[in-house]
PDB file of C-alpha atoms in Angstrom:
ATOM      1  CA  MET A  12       5.473  75.904  67.225  1.00  0.00           C
ATOM      2  CA  ASN A  13       2.726  78.580  66.997  1.00  0.00           C
ATOM      3  CA  ILE A  14       2.672  81.719  64.759  1.00  0.00           C
ATOM      4  CA  THR A  15       4.012  84.031  67.402  1.00  0.00           C
ATOM      5  CA  SER A  16       6.964  81.817  68.182  1.00  0.00           C
ATOM      6  CA  ARG A  17       7.780  81.488  64.316  1.00  0.00           C
ATOM      7  CA  LEU A  18       7.489  85.473  63.825  1.00  0.00           C
ATOM      8  CA  ALA A  19       9.842  85.903  66.878  1.00  0.00           C
ATOM      9  CA  CYS A  20      12.328  83.483  65.336  1.00  0.00           C
ATOM     10  CA  ILE A  21      12.268  85.340  62.138  1.00  0.00           C
ATOM     11  CA  ALA A  22      12.854  88.670  63.816  1.00  0.00           C
ATOM     12  CA  VAL A  23      15.731  87.331  65.759  1.00  0.00           C
ATOM     13  CA  VAL A  24      17.320  85.880  62.483  1.00  0.00           C
ATOM     14  CA  GLY A  25      16.913  89.281  60.769  1.00  0.00           C
ATOM     15  CA  LEU A  26      18.998  90.876  63.364  1.00  0.00           C
ATOM     16  CA  LEU A  27      21.946  88.510  63.059  1.00  0.00           C
ATOM     17  CA  PRO A  28      24.823  89.654  60.942  1.00  0.00           C
ATOM     18  CA  SER A  29      24.976  88.373  57.361  1.00  0.00           C
ATOM     19  CA  GLY A  30      27.405  85.618  56.457  1.00  0.00           C
ATOM     20  CA  ALA A  31      28.396  87.518  53.285  1.00  0.00           C
ATOM     21  CA  SER A  32      29.270  90.634  55.069  1.00  0.00           C
ATOM     22  CA  ALA A  33      32.986  91.767  54.646  1.00  0.00           C
ATOM     23  CA  GLN A  34      35.306  93.354  57.173  1.00  0.00           C
ATOM     24  CA  ALA A  35      38.135  95.531  55.985  1.00  0.00           C
ATOM     25  CA  VAL A  36      40.785  97.162  57.912  1.00  0.00           C
ATOM     26  CA  ASN A  37      43.269  99.692  56.602  1.00  0.00           C
ATOM     27  CA  PHE A  38      46.837  99.971  58.124  1.00  0.00           C
ATOM     28  CA  TRP A  39      49.747 102.373  57.365  1.00  0.00           C
ATOM     29  CA  LEU A  40      52.894 100.473  58.344  1.00  0.00           C
ATOM     30  CA  ALA A  41      55.915 102.372  60.021  1.00  0.00           C
ATOM     31  CA  ALA A  42      59.552 100.939  60.042  1.00  0.00           C
ATOM     32  CA  GLU A  43      60.974 100.011  63.416  1.00  0.00           C
ATOM     33  CA  PRO A  44      63.698 102.394  64.395  1.00  0.00           C
ATOM     34  CA  GLY A  45      66.403  99.664  64.528  1.00  0.00           C
ATOM     35  CA  ASN A  46      66.010  98.461  60.858  1.00  0.00           C
ATOM     36  CA  ILE A  47      69.184  98.090  59.022  1.00  0.00           C
ATOM     37  CA  GLN A  48      69.946  99.929  55.814  1.00  0.00           C
ATOM     38  CA  GLY A  49      68.642  97.063  53.692  1.00  0.00           C
ATOM     39  CA  CYS A  50      65.303  97.334  55.388  1.00  0.00           C
ATOM     40  CA  ILE A  51      65.101 101.068  55.114  1.00  0.00           C
ATOM     41  CA  ALA A  52      65.510 100.741  51.234  1.00  0.00           C
ATOM     42  CA  ALA A  53      62.163  98.771  51.309  1.00  0.00           C
ATOM     43  CA  ASP A  54      60.352 101.260  53.275  1.00  0.00           C
ATOM     44  CA  PRO A  55      58.442 102.950  50.367  1.00  0.00           C
ATOM     45  CA  GLN A  56      56.837  99.615  49.726  1.00  0.00           C
ATOM     46  CA  PHE A  57      55.617  99.194  53.268  1.00  0.00           C
ATOM     47  CA  THR A  58      54.864 102.639  54.318  1.00  0.00           C
ATOM     48  CA  ARG A  59      51.915 102.908  52.038  1.00  0.00           C
ATOM     49  CA  GLU A  60      48.359 101.648  52.667  1.00  0.00           C
ATOM     50  CA  HIS A  61      47.789  97.940  53.288  1.00  0.00           C
ATOM     51  CA  THR A  62      44.197  96.387  53.576  1.00  0.00           C
ATOM     52  CA  PHE A  63      43.201  93.302  55.431  1.00  0.00           C
ATOM     53  CA  THR A  64      39.816  91.896  54.297  1.00  0.00           C
ATOM     54  CA  LEU A  65      37.788  89.155  55.804  1.00  0.00           C
ATOM     55  CA  LYS A  66      35.024  87.880  53.852  1.00  0.00           C
ATOM     56  CA  ASP A  67      32.991  84.728  54.096  1.00  0.00           C
ATOM     57  CA  GLY A  68      35.775  83.245  56.289  1.00  0.00           C
ATOM     58  CA  GLU A  69      38.490  84.048  53.736  1.00  0.00           C
ATOM     59  CA  ALA A  70      41.243  86.441  54.849  1.00  0.00           C
ATOM     60  CA  GLU A  71      43.404  88.486  52.438  1.00  0.00           C
ATOM     61  CA  ILE A  72      46.028  91.248  52.526  1.00  0.00           C
ATOM     62  CA  THR A  73      46.305  93.787  49.696  1.00  0.00           C
ATOM     63  CA  GLY A  74      49.011  96.513  49.238  1.00  0.00           C
ATOM     64  CA  PRO A  75      51.104  98.582  46.975  1.00  0.00           C
ATOM     65  CA  GLY A  76      52.876  96.993  44.063  1.00  0.00           C
ATOM     66  CA  GLY A  77      50.212  94.464  43.461  1.00  0.00           C
ATOM     67  CA  LEU A  78      50.290  92.699  46.819  1.00  0.00           C
ATOM     68  CA  LYS A  79      47.403  90.403  47.121  1.00  0.00           C
ATOM     69  CA  GLU A  80      47.898  87.331  49.227  1.00  0.00           C
ATOM     70  CA  LYS A  81      45.449  84.880  50.992  1.00  0.00           C
ATOM     71  CA  MET A  82      46.111  84.621  54.808  1.00  0.00           C
ATOM     72  CA  LYS A  83      45.537  81.636  57.093  1.00  0.00           C
ATOM     73  CA  PRO A  84      44.068  81.746  60.563  1.00  0.00           C
ATOM     74  CA  VAL A  85      46.456  80.800  63.230  1.00  0.00           C
ATOM     75  CA  ARG A  86      44.138  81.405  66.202  1.00  0.00           C
ATOM     76  CA  PRO A  87      40.829  83.247  66.520  1.00  0.00           C
ATOM     77  CA  ASN A  88      41.107  86.676  64.831  1.00  0.00           C
ATOM     78  CA  VAL A  89      44.738  86.179  64.023  1.00  0.00           C
ATOM     79  CA  TYR A  90      45.824  85.584  60.406  1.00  0.00           C
ATOM     80  CA  GLU A  91      49.220  85.122  58.799  1.00  0.00           C
ATOM     81  CA  THR A  92      51.000  84.620  55.532  1.00  0.00           C
ATOM     82  CA  THR A  93      54.626  84.399  54.338  1.00  0.00           C
ATOM     83  CA  LEU A  94      55.915  85.441  50.921  1.00  0.00           C
ATOM     84  CA  GLN A  95      59.025  86.122  49.075  1.00  0.00           C
ATOM     85  CA  GLN A  96      59.320  89.658  47.640  1.00  0.00           C
ATOM     86  CA  GLY A  97      62.501  90.204  45.911  1.00  0.00           C
ATOM     87  CA  ARG A  98      65.295  89.205  48.228  1.00  0.00           C
ATOM     88  CA  LEU A  99      62.985  89.712  51.339  1.00  0.00           C
ATOM     89  CA  ASN A 100      61.354  86.758  52.976  1.00  0.00           C
ATOM     90  CA  LEU A 101      58.299  88.382  54.568  1.00  0.00           C
ATOM     91  CA  HIS A 102      55.823  87.221  57.321  1.00  0.00           C
ATOM     92  CA  TYR A 103      52.699  89.173  57.488  1.00  0.00           C
ATOM     93  CA  VAL A 104      50.557  88.841  60.758  1.00  0.00           C
ATOM     94  CA  ALA A 105      47.163  90.519  61.182  1.00  0.00           C
ATOM     95  CA  ASP A 106      45.845  90.507  64.759  1.00  0.00           C
ATOM     96  CA  LEU A 107      42.226  91.588  65.112  1.00  0.00           C
ATOM     97  CA  SER A 108      41.894  89.908  68.591  1.00  0.00           C
ATOM     98  CA  VAL A 109      43.531  92.956  70.319  1.00  0.00           C
ATOM     99  CA  THR A 110      42.611  96.656  70.577  1.00  0.00           C
ATOM    100  CA  PRO A 111      43.885  98.442  68.697  1.00  0.00           C
ATOM    101  CA  ARG A 112      44.072  95.972  65.875  1.00  0.00           C
ATOM    102  CA  THR A 113      47.635  95.408  64.453  1.00  0.00           C
ATOM    103  CA  LEU A 114      49.495  94.369  61.285  1.00  0.00           C
ATOM    104  CA  THR A 115      53.170  93.422  61.553  1.00  0.00           C
ATOM    105  CA  VAL A 116      55.497  92.584  58.790  1.00  0.00           C
ATOM    106  CA  THR A 117      58.877  90.968  59.710  1.00  0.00           C
ATOM    107  CA  GLU A 118      61.727  89.968  57.365  1.00  0.00           C
ATOM    108  CA  LYS A 119      62.965  86.559  58.405  1.00  0.00           C
ATOM    109  CA  SER A 120      66.659  86.736  57.313  1.00  0.00           C
ATOM    110  CA  LEU A 121      67.460  90.496  57.907  1.00  0.00           C
ATOM    111  CA  GLY A 122      65.376  91.022  61.011  1.00  0.00           C
ATOM    112  CA  CYS A 123      63.529  93.963  59.397  1.00  0.00           C
ATOM    113  CA  LYS A 124      60.182  94.931  61.059  1.00  0.00           C
ATOM    114  CA  TRP A 125      57.263  97.219  60.132  1.00  0.00           C
ATOM    115  CA  THR A 126      54.261  97.581  62.397  1.00  0.00           C
ATOM    116  CA  ALA A 127      50.880  99.407  62.211  1.00  0.00           C
ATOM    117  CA  LYS A 128      47.899  99.865  64.674  1.00  0.00           C
ATOM    118  CA  LYS A 129      44.436 100.605  63.599  1.00  0.00           C
ATOM    119  CA  GLU A 130      43.382 103.438  65.809  1.00  0.00           C
TER     120      GLU A 130
END
């Protein structure tokens, strides 16, 4: 490989995104209109800002009340986690494969749902 080819390769590598770069998306959840009273009582927890972060291939959701959970990939650019919060059995799904990006929280027992779209 001659010097010109080597310099061209270095220039191209310099333009590629860094592996250490982080992607953060902020969401504001809103309750679905059909949520039952038990779900509405949990609204203050969910209608505040939640942040999805992807760094070095690791996904995480953080939110009010000390929420900080790792999320696992389920398909390209879609991540999920399930956790128990008080009496609520919550399933979080962050979908970065669609435009606008979405965050959905569903409660598996009561059927509650909160959604957010990143504009």
